Coordinates of C-alpha atoms and ligand atoms in Angstrom, one line a residue:
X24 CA 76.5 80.4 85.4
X25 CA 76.4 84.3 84.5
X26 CA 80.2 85.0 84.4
X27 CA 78.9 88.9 83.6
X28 CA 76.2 89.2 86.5
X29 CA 78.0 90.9 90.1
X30 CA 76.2 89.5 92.6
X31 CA 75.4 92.1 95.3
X32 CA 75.8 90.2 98.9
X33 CA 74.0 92.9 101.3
X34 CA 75.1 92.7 104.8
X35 CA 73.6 95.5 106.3
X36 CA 71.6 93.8 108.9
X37 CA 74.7 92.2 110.2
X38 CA 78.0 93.8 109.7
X39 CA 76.1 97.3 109.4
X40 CA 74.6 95.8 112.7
X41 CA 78.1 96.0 114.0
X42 CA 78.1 99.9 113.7
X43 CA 78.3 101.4 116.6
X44 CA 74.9 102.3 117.9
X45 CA 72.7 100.5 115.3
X46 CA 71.5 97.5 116.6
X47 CA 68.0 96.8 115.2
X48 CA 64.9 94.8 116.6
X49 CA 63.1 92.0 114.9
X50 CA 60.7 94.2 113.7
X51 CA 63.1 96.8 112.0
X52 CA 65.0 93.8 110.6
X53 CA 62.0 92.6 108.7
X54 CA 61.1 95.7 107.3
X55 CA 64.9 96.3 105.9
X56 CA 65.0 93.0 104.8
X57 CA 61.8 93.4 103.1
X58 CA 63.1 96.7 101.3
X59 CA 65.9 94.9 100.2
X60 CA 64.5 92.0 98.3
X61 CA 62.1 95.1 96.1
X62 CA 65.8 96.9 95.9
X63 CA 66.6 93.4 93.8
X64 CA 69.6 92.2 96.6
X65 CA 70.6 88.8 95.7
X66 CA 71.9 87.3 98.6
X67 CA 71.0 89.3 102.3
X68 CA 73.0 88.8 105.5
X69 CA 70.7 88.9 108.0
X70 CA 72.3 88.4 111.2
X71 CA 74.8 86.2 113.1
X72 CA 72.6 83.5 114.8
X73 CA 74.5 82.1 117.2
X74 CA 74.6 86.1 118.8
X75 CA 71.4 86.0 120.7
X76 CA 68.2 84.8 120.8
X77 CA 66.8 88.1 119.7
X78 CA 69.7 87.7 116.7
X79 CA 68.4 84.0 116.1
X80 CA 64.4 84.9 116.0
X81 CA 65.4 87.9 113.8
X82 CA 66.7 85.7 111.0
X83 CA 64.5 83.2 111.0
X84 CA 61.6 85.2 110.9
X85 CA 63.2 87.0 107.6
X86 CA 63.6 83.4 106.5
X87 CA 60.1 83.0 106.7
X88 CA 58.9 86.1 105.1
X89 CA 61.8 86.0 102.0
X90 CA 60.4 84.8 98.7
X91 CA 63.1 85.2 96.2
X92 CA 66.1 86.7 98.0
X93 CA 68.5 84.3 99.5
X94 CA 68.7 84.6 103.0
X95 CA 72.1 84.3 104.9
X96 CA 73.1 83.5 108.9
X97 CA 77.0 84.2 109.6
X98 CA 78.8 81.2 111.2
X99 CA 82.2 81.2 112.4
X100 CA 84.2 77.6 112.2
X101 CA 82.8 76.4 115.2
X102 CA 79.8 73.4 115.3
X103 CA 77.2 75.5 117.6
X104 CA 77.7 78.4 115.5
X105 CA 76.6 76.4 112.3
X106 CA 73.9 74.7 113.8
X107 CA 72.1 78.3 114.9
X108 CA 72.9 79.8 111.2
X109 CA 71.5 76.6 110.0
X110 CA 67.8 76.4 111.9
X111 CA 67.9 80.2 111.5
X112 CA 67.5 79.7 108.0
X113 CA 65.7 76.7 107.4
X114 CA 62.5 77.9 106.4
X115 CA 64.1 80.1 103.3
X116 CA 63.4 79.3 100.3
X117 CA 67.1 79.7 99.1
X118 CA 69.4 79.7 101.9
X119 CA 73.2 80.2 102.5
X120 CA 75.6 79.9 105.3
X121 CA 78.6 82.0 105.6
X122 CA 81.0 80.5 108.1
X123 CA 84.7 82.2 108.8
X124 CA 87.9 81.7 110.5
X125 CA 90.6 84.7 109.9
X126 CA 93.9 83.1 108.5
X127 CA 96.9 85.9 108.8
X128 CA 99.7 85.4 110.5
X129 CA 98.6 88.3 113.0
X130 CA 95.1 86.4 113.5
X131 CA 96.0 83.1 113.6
X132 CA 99.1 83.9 116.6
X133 CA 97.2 86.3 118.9
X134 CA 93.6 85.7 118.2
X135 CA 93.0 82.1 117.5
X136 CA 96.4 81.3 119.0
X137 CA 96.1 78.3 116.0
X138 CA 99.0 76.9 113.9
X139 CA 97.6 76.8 110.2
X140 CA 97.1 73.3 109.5
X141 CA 94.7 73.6 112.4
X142 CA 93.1 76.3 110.8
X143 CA 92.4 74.3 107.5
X144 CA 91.1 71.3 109.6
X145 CA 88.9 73.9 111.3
X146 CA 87.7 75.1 108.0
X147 CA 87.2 72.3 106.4
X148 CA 84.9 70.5 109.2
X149 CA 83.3 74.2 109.3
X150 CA 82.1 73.8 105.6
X151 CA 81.1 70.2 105.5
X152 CA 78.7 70.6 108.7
X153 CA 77.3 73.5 107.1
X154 CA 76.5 71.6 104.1
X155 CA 74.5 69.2 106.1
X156 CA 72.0 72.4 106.5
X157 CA 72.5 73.7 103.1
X158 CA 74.1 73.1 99.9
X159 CA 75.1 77.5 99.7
X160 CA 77.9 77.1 101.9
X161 CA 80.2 80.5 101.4
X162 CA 83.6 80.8 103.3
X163 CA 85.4 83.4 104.1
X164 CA 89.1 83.8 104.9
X165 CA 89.1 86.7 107.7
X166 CA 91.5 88.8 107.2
X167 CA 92.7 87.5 103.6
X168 CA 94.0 91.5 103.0
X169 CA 96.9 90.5 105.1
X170 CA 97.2 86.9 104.6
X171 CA 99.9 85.1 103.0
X172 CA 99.3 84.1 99.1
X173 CA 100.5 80.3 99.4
X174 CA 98.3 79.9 102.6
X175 CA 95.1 81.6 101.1
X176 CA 95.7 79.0 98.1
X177 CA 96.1 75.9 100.4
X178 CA 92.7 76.9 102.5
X179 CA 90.6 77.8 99.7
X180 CA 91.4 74.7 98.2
X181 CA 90.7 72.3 100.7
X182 CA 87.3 74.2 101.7
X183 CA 86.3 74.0 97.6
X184 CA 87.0 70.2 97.8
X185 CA 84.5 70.2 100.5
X186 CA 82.0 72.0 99.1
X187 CA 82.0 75.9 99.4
X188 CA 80.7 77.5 96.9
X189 CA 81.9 80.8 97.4
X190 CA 84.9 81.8 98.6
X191 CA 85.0 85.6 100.0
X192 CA 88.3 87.5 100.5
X193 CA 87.5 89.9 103.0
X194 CA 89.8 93.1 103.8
X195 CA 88.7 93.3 107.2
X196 CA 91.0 95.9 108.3
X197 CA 90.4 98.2 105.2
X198 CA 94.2 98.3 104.9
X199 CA 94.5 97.5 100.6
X200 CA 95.2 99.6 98.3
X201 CA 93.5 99.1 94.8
X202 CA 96.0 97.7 93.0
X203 CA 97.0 95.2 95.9
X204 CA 93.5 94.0 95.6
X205 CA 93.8 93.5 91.9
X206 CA 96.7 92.0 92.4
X207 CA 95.5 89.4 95.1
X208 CA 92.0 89.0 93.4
X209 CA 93.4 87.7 89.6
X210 CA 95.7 85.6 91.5
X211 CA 92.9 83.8 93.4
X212 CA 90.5 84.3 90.3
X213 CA 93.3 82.6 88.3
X214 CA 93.9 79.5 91.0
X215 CA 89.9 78.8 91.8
X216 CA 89.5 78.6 88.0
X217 CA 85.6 78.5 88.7
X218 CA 85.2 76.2 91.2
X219 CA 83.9 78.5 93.3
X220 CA 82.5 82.6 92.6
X221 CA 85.2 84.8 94.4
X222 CA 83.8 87.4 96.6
X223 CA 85.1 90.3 97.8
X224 CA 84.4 92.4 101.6
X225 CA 85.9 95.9 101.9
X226 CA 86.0 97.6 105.1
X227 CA 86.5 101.8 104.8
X228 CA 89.5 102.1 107.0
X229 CA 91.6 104.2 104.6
X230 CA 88.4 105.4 102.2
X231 CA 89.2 103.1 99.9
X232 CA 86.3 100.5 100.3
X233 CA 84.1 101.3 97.1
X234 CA 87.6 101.6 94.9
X235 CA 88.5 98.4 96.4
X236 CA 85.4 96.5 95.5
X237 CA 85.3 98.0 91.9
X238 CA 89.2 96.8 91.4
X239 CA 88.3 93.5 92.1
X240 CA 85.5 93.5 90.4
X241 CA 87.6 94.1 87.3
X242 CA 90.0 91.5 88.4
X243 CA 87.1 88.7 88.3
X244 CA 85.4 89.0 91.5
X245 CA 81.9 88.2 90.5
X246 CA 80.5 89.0 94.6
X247 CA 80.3 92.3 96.4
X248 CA 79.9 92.3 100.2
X249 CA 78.4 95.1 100.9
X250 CA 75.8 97.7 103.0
X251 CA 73.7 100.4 102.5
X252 CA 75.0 104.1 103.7
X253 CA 78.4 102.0 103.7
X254 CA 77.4 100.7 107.1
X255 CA 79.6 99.0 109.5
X256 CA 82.1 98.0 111.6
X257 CA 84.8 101.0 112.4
X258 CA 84.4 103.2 109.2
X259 CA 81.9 100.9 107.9
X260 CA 82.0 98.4 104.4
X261 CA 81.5 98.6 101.0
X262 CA 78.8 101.0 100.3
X263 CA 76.1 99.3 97.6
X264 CA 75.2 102.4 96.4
X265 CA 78.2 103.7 95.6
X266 CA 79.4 100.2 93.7
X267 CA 76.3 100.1 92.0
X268 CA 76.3 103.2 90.8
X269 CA 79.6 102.8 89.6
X270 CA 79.0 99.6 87.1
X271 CA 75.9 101.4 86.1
X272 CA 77.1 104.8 85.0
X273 CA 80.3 103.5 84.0
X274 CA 79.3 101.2 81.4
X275 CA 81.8 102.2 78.9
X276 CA 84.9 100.7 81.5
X277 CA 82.2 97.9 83.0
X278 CA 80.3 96.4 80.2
X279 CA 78.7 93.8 80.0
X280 CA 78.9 93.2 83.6
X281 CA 76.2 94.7 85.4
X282 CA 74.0 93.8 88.6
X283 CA 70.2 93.2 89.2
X284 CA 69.4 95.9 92.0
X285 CA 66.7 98.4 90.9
X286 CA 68.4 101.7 91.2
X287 CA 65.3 103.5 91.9
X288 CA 64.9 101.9 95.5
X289 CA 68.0 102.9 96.0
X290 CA 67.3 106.2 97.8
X291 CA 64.2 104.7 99.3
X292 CA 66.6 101.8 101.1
X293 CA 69.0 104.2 102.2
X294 CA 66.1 106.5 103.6
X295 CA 64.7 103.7 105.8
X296 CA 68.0 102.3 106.8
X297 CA 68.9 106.0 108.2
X298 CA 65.8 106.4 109.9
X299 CA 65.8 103.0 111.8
X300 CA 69.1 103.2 112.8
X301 CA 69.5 107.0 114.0
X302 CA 72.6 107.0 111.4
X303 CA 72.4 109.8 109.0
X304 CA 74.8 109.6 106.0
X305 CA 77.3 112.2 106.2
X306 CA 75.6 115.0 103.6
X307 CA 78.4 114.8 101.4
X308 CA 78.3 111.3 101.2
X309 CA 78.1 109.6 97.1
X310 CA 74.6 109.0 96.0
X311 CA 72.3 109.1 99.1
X312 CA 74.1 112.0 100.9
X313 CA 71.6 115.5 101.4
X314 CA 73.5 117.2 99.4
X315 CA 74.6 114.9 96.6
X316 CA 72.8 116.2 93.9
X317 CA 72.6 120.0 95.4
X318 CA 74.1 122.8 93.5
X319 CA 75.2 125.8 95.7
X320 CA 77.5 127.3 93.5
X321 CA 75.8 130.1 90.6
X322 CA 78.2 128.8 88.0
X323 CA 77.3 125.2 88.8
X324 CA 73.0 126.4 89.1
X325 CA 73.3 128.3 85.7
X326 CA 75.2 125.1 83.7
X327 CA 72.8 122.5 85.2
X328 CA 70.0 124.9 84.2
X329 CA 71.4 125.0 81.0
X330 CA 72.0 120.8 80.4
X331 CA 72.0 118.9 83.2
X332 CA 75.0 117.1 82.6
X333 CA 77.1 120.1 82.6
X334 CA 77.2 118.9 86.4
X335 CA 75.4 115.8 87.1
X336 CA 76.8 112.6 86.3
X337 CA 73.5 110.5 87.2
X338 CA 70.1 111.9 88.5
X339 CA 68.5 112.1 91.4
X340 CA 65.3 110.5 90.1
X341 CA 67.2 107.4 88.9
X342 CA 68.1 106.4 92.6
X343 CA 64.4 107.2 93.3
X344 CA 65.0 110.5 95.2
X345 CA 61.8 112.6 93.4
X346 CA 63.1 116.3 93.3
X347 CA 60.2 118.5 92.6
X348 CA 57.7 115.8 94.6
X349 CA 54.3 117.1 95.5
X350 CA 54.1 118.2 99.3
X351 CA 51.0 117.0 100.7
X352 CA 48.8 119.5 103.3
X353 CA 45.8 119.0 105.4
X354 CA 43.2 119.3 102.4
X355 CA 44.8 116.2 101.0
X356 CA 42.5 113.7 100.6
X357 CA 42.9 109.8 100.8
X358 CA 43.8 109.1 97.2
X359 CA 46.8 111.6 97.4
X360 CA 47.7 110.2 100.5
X361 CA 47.5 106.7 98.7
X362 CA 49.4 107.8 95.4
X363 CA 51.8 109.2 97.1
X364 CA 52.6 106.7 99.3
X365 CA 52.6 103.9 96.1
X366 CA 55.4 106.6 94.8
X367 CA 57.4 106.3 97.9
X368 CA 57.0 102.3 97.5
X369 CA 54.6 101.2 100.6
X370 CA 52.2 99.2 99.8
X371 CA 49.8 99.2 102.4
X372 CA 46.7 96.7 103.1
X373 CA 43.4 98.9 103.2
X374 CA 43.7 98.8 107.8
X375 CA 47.0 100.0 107.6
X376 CA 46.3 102.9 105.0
X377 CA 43.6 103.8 107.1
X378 CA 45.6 104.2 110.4
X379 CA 48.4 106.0 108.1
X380 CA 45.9 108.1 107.3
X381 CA 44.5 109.0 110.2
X382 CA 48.1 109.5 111.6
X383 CA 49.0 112.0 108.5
X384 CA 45.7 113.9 109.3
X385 CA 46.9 114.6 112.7
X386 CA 50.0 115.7 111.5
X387 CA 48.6 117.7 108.9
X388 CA 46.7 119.5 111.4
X389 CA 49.6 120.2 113.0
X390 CA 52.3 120.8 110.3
X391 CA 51.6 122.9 107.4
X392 CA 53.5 121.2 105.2
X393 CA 53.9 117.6 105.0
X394 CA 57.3 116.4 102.9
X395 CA 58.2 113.1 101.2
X396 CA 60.7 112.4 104.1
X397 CA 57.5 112.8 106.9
X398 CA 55.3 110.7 105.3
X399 CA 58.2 107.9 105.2
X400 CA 58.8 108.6 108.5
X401 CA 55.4 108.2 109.6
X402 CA 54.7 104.8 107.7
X403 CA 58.2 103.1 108.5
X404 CA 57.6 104.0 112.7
X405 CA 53.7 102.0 111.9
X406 CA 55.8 99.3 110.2
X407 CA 58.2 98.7 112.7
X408 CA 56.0 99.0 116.2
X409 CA 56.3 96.5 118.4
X410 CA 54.0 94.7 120.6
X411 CA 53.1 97.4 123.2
X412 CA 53.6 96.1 126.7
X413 CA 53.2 99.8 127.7
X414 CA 51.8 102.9 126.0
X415 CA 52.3 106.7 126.6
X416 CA 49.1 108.0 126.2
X417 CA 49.5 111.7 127.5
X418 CA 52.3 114.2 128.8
X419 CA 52.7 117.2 130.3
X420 CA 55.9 118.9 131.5
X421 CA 57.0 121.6 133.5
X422 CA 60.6 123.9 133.6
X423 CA 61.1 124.6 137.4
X424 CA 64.4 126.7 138.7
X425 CA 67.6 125.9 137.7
X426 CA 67.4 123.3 135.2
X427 CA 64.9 121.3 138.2
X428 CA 62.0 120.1 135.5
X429 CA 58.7 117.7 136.4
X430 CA 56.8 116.0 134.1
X431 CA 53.7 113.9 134.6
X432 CA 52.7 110.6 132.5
X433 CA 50.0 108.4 131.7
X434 CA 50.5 104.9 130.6
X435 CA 48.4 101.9 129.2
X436 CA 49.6 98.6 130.8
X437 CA 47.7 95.8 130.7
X438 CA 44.2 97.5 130.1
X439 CA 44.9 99.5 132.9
X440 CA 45.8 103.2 133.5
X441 CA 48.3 104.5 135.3
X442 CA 49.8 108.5 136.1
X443 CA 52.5 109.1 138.1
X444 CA 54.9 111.9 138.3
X445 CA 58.5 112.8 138.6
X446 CA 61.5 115.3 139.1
X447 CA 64.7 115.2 136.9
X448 CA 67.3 117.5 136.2
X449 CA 66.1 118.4 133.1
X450 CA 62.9 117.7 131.2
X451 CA 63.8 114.8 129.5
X452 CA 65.3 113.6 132.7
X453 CA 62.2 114.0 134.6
X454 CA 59.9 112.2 131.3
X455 CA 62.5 109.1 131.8
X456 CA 62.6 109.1 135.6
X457 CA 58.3 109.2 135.7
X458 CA 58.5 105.7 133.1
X459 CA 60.7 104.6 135.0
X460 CA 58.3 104.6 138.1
X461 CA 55.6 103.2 136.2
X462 CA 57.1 100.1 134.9
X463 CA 59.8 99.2 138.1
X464 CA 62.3 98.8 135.5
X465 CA 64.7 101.2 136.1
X466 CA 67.1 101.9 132.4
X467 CA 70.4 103.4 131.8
X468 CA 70.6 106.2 128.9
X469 CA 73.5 105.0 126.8
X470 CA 72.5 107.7 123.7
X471 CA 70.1 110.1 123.0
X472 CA 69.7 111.2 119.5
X473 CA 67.1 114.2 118.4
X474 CA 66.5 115.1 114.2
X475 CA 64.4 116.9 112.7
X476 CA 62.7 114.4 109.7
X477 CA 62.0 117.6 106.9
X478 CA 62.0 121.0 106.9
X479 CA 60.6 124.1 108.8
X480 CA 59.9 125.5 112.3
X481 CA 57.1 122.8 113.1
X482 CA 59.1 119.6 111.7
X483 CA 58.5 116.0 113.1
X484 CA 61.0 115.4 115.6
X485 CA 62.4 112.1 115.1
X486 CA 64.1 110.6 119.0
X487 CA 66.2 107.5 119.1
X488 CA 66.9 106.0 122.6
X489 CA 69.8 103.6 123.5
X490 CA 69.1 102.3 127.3
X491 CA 70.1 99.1 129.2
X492 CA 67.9 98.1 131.6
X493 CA 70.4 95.0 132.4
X494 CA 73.9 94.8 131.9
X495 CA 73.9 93.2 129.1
X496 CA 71.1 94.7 127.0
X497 CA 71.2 97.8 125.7
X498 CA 67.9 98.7 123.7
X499 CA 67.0 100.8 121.1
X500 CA 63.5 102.8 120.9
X501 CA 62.2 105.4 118.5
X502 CA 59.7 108.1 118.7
X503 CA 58.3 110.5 116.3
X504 CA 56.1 113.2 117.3
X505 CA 55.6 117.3 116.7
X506 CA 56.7 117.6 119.8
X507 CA 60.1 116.7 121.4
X508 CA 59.3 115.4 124.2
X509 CA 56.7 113.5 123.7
X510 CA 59.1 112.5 120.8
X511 CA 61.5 111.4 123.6
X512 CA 59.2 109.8 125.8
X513 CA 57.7 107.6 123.1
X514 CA 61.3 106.9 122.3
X515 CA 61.9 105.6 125.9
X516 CA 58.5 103.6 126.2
X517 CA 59.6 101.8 122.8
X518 CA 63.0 100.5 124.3
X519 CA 61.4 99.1 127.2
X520 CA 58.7 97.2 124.9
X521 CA 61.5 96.1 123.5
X522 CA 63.3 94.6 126.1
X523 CA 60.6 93.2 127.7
X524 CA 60.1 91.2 124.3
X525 CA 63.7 90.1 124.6
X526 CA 63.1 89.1 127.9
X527 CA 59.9 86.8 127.1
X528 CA 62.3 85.7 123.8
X529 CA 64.7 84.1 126.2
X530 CA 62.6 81.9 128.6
Ligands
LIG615 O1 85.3 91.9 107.9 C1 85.2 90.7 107.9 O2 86.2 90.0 107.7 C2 84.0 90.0 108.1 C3 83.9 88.5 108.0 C4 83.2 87.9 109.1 C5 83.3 88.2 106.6 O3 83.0 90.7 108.4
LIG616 ZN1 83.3 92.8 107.8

């Protein structure tokens, strides 16, 4: 084994799942997972299987499409959980399962209301199903941040002896300090005496995620746990770009450890991961944030002008963010549109370049300019459609008095036409109500999020829908349009596409 390779463990598609308001469908899962085997991810969490059907058919369809990556299911210590992660897997060509049981004192009492030696014999059992499925078997000790020493010692122990391979020391509460976690890392570096590669899972709860994860690093962790834009539960995990970076620009402290992911996907990953989910890294945020690698400041403008590294510790182009990138217009002709989209790294077969194609020629119509951040808007809403049970195919809207507003649809169902039309307090209001009508399903708004995708007046409006249409499933839908509303309504339309497709998942 590599002792100087840091193995980057992404977990965006299942603790970044756990973010508030960014739950994925299939079809977005692919296409992240996808991005993260060309960003050079070694191992990809890609969902918690025993969660849902929709959970369990999202990872094993990355299963199926993954070539080198190793694909990951989350399991905790219980035998249906393992046998979901398990199947889910299967048809990867590496494969891993991750199973859990937290062992703190605080846990253990209230949560799994457990006496430790249970714990262990939960564990144990835990890992040796698992490895009936797969020989990868990683277990984690939730909540090792505030676990005792002696008992993190005894577990690991007996869950090396039957057969984990990694063993991940998650801080689940973001509640370390740096030092504590060099502290507890060269400990349990020091006792596992490779047996096993010790892996480490920062949540942000203090800020200190990234710091964390480096410490350890130093210490002898040879795993990250990590998620794009930091992602995740509470104030989110680990962010990969920001570790990454790290090892890479600090060479002098690092070397010769290093990791495999390709920096220059880095800003392309981060873009798609934003868009699908609605969540927008903070602007100031390390690396991928909109103003990362802006200088506002005259004195900061006039040294950068002068040598760049007056004020830039790494470049934009080395994460893959293309500063002076050609805006395209509506003269643009196919083989720009095709070059530029090979520079924002889609490859598209010669039928989907020529529906991208025709989609950017209607917005060039409309938009003067057309930015980087359009065209990867445009492409990633084509990659990630699903099966359209029902399609908006016009709108119109009206303001009446006092807020009243109509608006009148047209939707494709089934080969079939239908208009109907609707009052609402409010425009969107009224767009909802009218799909509503059309389909008999009638859906809760749980969030409504509106951005503009570039710059200017006439910018793409970019609308991401949370509704439940049954208690217990809230959908997402996006729509991208020139116009807001029919932004919105596309938006709407896509959520209930994608709950019916739940629906037909669990029959
Ligand atoms: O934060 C945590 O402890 C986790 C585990 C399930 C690994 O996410
Ligand atoms: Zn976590």
């Amino acid at each position: 084994m590599n002792n100087n390779k840091i193995i980057i463990f992404d977990t965006t598609l299942r603790d970044g799942e756990q973010s508030p308001g960014a739950s994925m469908n299939t079809e977005e899962k692919l296409r992240i997972a996808l991005q993260l085997e060309r960003l050079g991810v070694d191992v990809m969490e890609a969902g918690f299987a025993a969660a849902s059907p929709g959970d369990f058919d999202a990872i094993n369809q990355i299963a199926k499409q993954s070539s080198n990556i190793t694909v990951c299911s989350l399991a905790r210590a219980v035998e249906r959980d393992i046998k979901a992660a398990g199947e889910a897997i299967f048809p990867a060509k590496k494969k891993r399962i991750h199973t859990f049981i937290a062992t703190s004192p605080i846990h253990m009492e209230y949560k799994l209301k457990m006496k430790s030696d249970e714990v262990i014999h939960r564990a144990v059992e835990a890992v040796k199903y698992a490895k009936t499925f797969c020989d990868d078997v990683e277990f984690s000790c939730e909540d090792a941040g505030r676990t005792e020493l002696g008992f993190m010692k005894e577990i690991c122990e007996a869950v090396i002896q039957a057969g984990a391979k990694t063993i991940n020391l998650p801080d689940t509460v973001g509640y370390r300090l740096p030092n504590e976690l060099t502290a507890m890392i060269s400990e349990m570096v020091k006792f596992i005496n490779g047996r096993a590669i010790v892996s480490v899972h920062n949540h942000n709860d203090l800020g200190l995620a990234t710091a964390n994860s480096l410490a350890a690093v130093m210490a002898g962790a040879r795993q990250v746990e990590c998620t794009l834009n930091g992602l995740g539960e509470r104030a989110g995990n680990a962010s990969l770009e920001e570790i990454v970076m790290a090892i890479k620009t600090r060479q002098d402290i690092f070397a010769p450890l290093y990791t495999d992911i390709i920096c220059k996907e880095i800003y392309p990953s981060s873009r798609l991961v934003a868009t699908i989910t609605g969540i927008e890294p903070q602007p100031n945020k390390a690396i991928v944030g909109k103003n990362a690698f802006a200088h506002e400041s005259g004195i900061h403008q006039d040294g950068v002008l002068k040598h760049k590294e007056t004020y830039e510790i790494i470049s934009a182009e080395s994460i893959g963010l293309e500063k002076n990138s050609l805006v395209l217009g509506k003269h643009s002709g196919r083989h720009a549109f095709k070059d530029k989209l090979i520079s924002l790294g889609f490859e598209l077969d010669s039928e989907a370049l020529n529906e991208a194609f025709e989609k950017f020629k209607d917005l060039a119509d409309k938009k003067k300019e057309v930015f980087d951040d359009d065209i990867r808007a445009l492409v990633t809403s084509e990659f990630i459609k699903i099966p359209q049970a029902y399609e908006i195919v016009t709108l119109s809207q009206n303001n009446c008095n006092k807020g009243l507003a109509s608006a009148a649809v047209t939707i494709k169902h089934k080969d079939e036409f239908i208009s109907d039309a609707a009052l609402g307090n409010g425009t969107v209001d009224a767009i909802f109500k009218v799909i509503d009508r059309i389909s008999k399903i009638n859906g809760v708004l749980k969030d409504y999020k509106v951005s503009a995708v570039s710059q200017g007046k006439d910018a793409l409006a970019s609308v991401i829908v949370k509704v439940e249409f049954d208690k217990n499933n809230a959908v997402i839908g996006h729509g991208l349009d020139i116009d807001t509303m029919m932004a919105s309504a596309k938006a709407y339309v896509g959520a209930l596409n994608s709950f019916i497709r739940i629906k037909n998942l669990s029959k």
